[in-house]
mmCIF file of C-alpha atoms in Angstrom:
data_model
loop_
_atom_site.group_PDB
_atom_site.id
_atom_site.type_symbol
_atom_site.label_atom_id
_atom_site.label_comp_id
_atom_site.label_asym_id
_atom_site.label_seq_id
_atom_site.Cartn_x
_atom_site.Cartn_y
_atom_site.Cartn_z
ATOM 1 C CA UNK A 1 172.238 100.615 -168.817
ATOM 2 C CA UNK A 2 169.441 99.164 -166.176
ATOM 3 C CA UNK A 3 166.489 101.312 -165.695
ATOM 4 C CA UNK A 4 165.654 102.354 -161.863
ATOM 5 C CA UNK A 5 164.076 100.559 -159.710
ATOM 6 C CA UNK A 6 160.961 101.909 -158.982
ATOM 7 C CA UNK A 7 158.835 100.368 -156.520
ATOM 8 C CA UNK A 8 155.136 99.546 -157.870
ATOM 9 C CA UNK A 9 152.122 101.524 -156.777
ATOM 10 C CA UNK A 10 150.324 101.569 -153.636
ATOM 11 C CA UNK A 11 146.861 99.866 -154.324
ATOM 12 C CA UNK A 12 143.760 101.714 -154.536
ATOM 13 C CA UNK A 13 141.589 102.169 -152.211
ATOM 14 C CA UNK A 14 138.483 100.274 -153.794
ATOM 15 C CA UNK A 15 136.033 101.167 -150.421
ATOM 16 C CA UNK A 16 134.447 103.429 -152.788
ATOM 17 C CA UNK A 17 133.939 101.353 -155.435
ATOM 18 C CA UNK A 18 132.563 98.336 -153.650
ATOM 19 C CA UNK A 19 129.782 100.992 -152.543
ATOM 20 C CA UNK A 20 127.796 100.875 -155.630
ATOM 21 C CA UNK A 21 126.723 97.979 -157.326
ATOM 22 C CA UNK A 22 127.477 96.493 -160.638
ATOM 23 C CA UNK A 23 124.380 97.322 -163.268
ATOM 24 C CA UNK A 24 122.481 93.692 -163.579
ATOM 25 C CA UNK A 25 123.022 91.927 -166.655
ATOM 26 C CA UNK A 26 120.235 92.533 -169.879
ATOM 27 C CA UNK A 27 118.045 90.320 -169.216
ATOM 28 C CA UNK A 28 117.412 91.218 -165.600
ATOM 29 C CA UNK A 29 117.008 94.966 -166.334
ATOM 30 C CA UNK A 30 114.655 94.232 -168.347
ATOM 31 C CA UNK A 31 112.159 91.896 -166.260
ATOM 32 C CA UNK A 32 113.031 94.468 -163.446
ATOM 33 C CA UNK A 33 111.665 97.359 -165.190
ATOM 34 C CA UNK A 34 109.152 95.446 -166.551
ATOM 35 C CA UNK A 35 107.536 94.517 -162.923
ATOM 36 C CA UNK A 36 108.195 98.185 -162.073
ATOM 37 C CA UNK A 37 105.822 99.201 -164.920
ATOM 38 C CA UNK A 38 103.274 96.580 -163.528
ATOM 39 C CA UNK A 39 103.576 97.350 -159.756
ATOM 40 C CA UNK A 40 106.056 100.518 -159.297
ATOM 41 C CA UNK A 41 108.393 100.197 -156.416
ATOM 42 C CA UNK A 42 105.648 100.228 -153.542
ATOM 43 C CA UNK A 43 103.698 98.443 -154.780
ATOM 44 C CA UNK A 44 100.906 97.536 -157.101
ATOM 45 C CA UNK A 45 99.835 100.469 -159.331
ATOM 46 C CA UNK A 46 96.277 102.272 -158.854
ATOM 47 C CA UNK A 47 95.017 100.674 -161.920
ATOM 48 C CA UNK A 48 96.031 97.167 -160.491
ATOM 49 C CA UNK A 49 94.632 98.111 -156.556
ATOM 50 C CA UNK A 50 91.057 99.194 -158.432
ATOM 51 C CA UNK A 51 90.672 96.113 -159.863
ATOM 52 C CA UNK A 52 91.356 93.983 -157.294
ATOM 53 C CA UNK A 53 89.345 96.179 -154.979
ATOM 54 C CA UNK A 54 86.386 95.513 -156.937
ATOM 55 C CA UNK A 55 86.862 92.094 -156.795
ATOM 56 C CA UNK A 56 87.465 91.860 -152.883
ATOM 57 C CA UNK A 57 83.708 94.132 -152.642
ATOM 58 C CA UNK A 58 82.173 91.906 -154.690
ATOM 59 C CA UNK A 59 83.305 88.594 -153.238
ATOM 60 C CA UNK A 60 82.693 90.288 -149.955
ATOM 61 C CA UNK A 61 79.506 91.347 -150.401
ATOM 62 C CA UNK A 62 78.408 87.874 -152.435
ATOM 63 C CA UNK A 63 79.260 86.236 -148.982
ATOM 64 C CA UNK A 64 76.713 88.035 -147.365
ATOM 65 C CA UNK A 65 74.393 85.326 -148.685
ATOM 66 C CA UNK A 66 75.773 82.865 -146.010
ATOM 67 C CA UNK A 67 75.405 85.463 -143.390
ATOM 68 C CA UNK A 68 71.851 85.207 -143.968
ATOM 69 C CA UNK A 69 71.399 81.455 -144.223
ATOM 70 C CA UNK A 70 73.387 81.398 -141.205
ATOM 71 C CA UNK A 71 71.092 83.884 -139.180
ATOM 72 C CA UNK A 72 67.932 82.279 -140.616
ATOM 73 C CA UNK A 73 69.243 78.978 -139.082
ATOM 74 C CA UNK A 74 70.390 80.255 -135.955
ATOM 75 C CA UNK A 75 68.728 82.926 -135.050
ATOM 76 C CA UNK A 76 65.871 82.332 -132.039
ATOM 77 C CA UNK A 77 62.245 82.592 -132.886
ATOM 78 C CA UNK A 78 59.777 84.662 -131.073
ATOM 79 C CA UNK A 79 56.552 83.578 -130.337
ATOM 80 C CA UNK A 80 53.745 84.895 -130.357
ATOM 81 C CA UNK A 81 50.010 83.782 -130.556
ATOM 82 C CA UNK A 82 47.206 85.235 -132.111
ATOM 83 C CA UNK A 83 43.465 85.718 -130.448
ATOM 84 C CA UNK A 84 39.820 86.433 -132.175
ATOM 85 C CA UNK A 85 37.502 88.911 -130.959
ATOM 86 C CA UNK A 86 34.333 89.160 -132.995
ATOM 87 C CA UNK A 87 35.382 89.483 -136.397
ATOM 88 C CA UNK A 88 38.916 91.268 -135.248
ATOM 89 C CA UNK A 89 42.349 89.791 -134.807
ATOM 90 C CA UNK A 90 44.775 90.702 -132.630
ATOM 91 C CA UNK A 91 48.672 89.245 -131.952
ATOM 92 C CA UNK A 92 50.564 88.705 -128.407
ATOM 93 C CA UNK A 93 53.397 88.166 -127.141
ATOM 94 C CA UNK A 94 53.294 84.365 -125.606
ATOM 95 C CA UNK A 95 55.977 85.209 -123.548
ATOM 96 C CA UNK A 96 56.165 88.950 -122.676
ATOM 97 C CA UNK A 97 59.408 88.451 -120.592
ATOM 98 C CA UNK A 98 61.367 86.473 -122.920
ATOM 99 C CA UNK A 99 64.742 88.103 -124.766
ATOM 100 C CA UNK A 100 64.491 86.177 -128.125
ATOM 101 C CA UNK A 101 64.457 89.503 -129.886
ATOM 102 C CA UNK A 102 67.478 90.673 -128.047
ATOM 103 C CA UNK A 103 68.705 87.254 -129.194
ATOM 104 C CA UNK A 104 67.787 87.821 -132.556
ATOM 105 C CA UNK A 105 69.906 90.864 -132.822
ATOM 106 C CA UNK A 106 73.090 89.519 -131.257
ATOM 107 C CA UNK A 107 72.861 86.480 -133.847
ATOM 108 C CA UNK A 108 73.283 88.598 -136.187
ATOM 109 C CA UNK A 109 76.148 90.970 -134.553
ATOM 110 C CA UNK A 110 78.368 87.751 -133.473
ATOM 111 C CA UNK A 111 77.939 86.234 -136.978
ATOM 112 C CA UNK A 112 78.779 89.636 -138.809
ATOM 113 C CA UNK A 113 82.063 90.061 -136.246
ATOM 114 C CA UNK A 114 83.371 86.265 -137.733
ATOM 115 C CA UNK A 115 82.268 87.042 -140.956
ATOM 116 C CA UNK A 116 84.546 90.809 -140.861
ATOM 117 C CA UNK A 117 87.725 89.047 -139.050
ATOM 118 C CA UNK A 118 87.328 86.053 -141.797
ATOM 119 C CA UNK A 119 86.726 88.376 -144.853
ATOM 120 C CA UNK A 120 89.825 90.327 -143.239
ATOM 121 C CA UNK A 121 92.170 87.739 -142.655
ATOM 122 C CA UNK A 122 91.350 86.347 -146.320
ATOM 123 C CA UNK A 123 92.349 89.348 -147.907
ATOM 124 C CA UNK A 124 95.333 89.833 -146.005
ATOM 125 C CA UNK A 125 96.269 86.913 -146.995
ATOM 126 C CA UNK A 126 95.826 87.553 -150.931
ATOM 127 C CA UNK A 127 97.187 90.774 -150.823
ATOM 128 C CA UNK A 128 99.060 91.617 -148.010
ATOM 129 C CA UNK A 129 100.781 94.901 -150.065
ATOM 130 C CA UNK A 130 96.991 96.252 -149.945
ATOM 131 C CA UNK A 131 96.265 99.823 -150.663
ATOM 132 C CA UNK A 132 93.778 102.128 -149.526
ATOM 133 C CA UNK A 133 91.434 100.779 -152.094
ATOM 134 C CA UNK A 134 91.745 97.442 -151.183
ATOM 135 C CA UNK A 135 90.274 98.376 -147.058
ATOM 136 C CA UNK A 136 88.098 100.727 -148.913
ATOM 137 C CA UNK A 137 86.716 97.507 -150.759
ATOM 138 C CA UNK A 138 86.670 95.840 -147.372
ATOM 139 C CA UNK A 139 84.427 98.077 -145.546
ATOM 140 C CA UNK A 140 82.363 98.357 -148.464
ATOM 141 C CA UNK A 141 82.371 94.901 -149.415
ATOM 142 C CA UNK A 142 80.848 94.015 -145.367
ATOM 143 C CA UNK A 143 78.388 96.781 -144.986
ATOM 144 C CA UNK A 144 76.694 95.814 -148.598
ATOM 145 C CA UNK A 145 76.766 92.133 -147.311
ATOM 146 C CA UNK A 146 75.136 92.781 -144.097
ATOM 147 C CA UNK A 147 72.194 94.702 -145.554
ATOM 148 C CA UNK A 148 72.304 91.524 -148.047
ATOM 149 C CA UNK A 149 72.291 89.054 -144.825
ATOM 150 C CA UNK A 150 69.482 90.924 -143.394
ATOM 151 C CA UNK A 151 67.321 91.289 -146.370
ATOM 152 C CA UNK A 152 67.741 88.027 -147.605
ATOM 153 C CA UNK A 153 67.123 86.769 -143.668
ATOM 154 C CA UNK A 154 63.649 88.878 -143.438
ATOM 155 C CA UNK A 155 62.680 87.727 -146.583
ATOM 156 C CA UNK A 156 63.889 83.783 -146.673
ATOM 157 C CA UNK A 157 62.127 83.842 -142.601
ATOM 158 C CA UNK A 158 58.664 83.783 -141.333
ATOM 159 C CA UNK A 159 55.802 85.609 -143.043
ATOM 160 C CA UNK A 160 55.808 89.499 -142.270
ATOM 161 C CA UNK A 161 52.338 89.927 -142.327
ATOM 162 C CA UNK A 162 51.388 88.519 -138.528
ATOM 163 C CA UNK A 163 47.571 88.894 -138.961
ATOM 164 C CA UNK A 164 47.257 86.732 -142.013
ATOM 165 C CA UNK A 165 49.654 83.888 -140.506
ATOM 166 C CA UNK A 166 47.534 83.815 -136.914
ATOM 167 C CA UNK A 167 44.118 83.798 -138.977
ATOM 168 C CA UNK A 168 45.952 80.957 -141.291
ATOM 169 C CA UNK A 169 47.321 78.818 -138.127
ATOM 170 C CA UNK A 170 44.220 79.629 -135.648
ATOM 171 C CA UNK A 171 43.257 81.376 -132.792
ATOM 172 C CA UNK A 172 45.452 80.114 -129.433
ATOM 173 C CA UNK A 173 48.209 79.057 -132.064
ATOM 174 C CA UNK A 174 51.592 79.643 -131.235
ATOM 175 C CA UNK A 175 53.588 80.949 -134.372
ATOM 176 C CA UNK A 176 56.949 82.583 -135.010
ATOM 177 C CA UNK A 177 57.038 86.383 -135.631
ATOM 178 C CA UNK A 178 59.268 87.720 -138.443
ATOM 179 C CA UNK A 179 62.439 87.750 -138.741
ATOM 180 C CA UNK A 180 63.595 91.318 -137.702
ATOM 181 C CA UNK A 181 66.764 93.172 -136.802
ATOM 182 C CA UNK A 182 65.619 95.594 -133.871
ATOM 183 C CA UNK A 183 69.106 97.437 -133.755
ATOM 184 C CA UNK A 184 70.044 98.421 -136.729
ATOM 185 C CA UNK A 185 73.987 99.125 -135.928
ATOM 186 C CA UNK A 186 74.550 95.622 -136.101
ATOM 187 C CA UNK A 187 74.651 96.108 -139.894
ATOM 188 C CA UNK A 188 78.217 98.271 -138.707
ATOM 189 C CA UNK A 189 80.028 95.008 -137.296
ATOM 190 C CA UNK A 190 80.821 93.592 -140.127
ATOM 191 C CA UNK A 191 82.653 96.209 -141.755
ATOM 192 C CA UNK A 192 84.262 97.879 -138.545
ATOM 193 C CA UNK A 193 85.955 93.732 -137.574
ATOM 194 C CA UNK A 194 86.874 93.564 -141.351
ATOM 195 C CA UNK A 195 88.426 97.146 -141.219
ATOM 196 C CA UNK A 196 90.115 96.530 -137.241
ATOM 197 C CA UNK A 197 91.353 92.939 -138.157
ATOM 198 C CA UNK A 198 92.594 93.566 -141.414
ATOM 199 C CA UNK A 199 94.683 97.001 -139.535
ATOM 200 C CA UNK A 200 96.134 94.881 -136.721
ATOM 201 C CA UNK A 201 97.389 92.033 -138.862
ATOM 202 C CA UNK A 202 99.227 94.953 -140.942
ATOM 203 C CA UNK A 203 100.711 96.209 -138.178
ATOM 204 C CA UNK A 204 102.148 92.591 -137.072
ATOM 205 C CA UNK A 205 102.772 90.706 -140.299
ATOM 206 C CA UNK A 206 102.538 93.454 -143.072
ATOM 207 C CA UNK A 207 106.025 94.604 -145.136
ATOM 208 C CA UNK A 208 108.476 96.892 -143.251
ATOM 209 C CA UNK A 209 110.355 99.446 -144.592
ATOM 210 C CA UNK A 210 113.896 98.734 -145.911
ATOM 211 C CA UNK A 211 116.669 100.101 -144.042
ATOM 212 C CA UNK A 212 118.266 103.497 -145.399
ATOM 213 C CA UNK A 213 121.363 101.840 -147.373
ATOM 214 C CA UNK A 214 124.947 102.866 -147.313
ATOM 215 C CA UNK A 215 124.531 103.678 -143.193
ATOM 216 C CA UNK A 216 128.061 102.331 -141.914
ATOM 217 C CA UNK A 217 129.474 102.960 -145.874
ATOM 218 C CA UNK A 218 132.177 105.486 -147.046
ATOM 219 C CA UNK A 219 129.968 108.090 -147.019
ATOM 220 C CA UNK A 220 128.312 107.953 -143.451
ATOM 221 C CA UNK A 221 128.749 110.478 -140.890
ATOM 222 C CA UNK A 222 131.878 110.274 -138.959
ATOM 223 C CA UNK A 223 131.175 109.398 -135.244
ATOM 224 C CA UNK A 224 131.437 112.447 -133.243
#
């Protein structure tokens, strides 16, 4: 006797199966989880963002030395001129209308806004996964190197005491007065260009959010 002819199976629908993934081989499961111990999955860990924070304040502030140099060298000088009356000194103005101390100030402002969109872009460019303590670093990093710009510029510039410096150049002298930053929000513009820049190239050129998987799978939502 023949056995009956029975016709094979249908095939199985496999849309389900072609869903999910196949697991990835040994070796790759275990460099995978071993990057997700170092940086989790968005991003570096706390641990990891501390230290490099640190290192982005420091650098940050270090460059603050340049700021100084910079404003030193560029910066205009104010003169003024000293006069002797009896055995009393006094110190003028030569030129009561000029606005090299308004100049003086905006140096400083213009140089700290380059120096913030610089620092910004620099970091950005090292780390451009950055956490909140990496922009925390940031701010902190350019308000410590402004006050280290304008120390280093008051101190590195003309002599502060103005009496001793007209007695020492002589009466009807013209000398330069010291180095001073009238308005002292400048010291602000570096860290608020740093913080600004370093936000707006985030928003352009930072990492987007992966699309929600599975959306046109076996499982979405059946079009109304």
């Amino acid at each position: 006797m023949t056995a009956p002819l029975t016709p094979p199976p249908p095939p199985h629908d496999q849309s389900s199966h072609q869903a999910w993934q196949a697991p990835p081989p040994a070796g790759e499961a275990a460099e995978e989880h071993r990057q997700h111990g170092e940086y989790g999955q968005d991003g570096p860990g706390m641990k990891t963002e501390l230290r490099e924070g640190a290192v982005i304040a420091v650098a940050v502030a270090v460059s603050g030395v340049l700021l100084g140099l910079l404003w030193l060298w560029l910066a205009p000088h104010v003169p003024l001129v000293g006069d002797e009356s009896g055995k009393s000194w006094a110190v003028y103005l030569k030129d009561s209308e000029g606005e090299q101390a308004a100049g003086v100030d905006g140096t400083f402002t213009l140089l700290a806004l380059a120096f913030g969109a610089v620092s910004a872009a620099g970091v950005f460019a090292w780390r451009r996964r950055g956490g909140v303590p990496l922009v925390v670093a940031l701010g902190v990093g350019g308000l410590l190197g402004s006050l280290l710009a304008w120390r280093l510029g008051v101190w590195l510039g003309p002599e502060q005491d103005v009496i001793a410096h007209a007695k020492a150049v002589g009466k009807g002298v013209t000398f330069s007065a010291p180095l001073k930053l009238g308005a002292k929000g400048a010291l602000l513009a570096w860290p608020l260009a740093a913080l600004l820049v370093h936000l707006g190239l985030t928003a352009l050129f930072g990492p987007r959010d992966p699309e929600p998987p599975y959306e046109d799978g076996p499982y979405a939502a059946p079009p109304a």
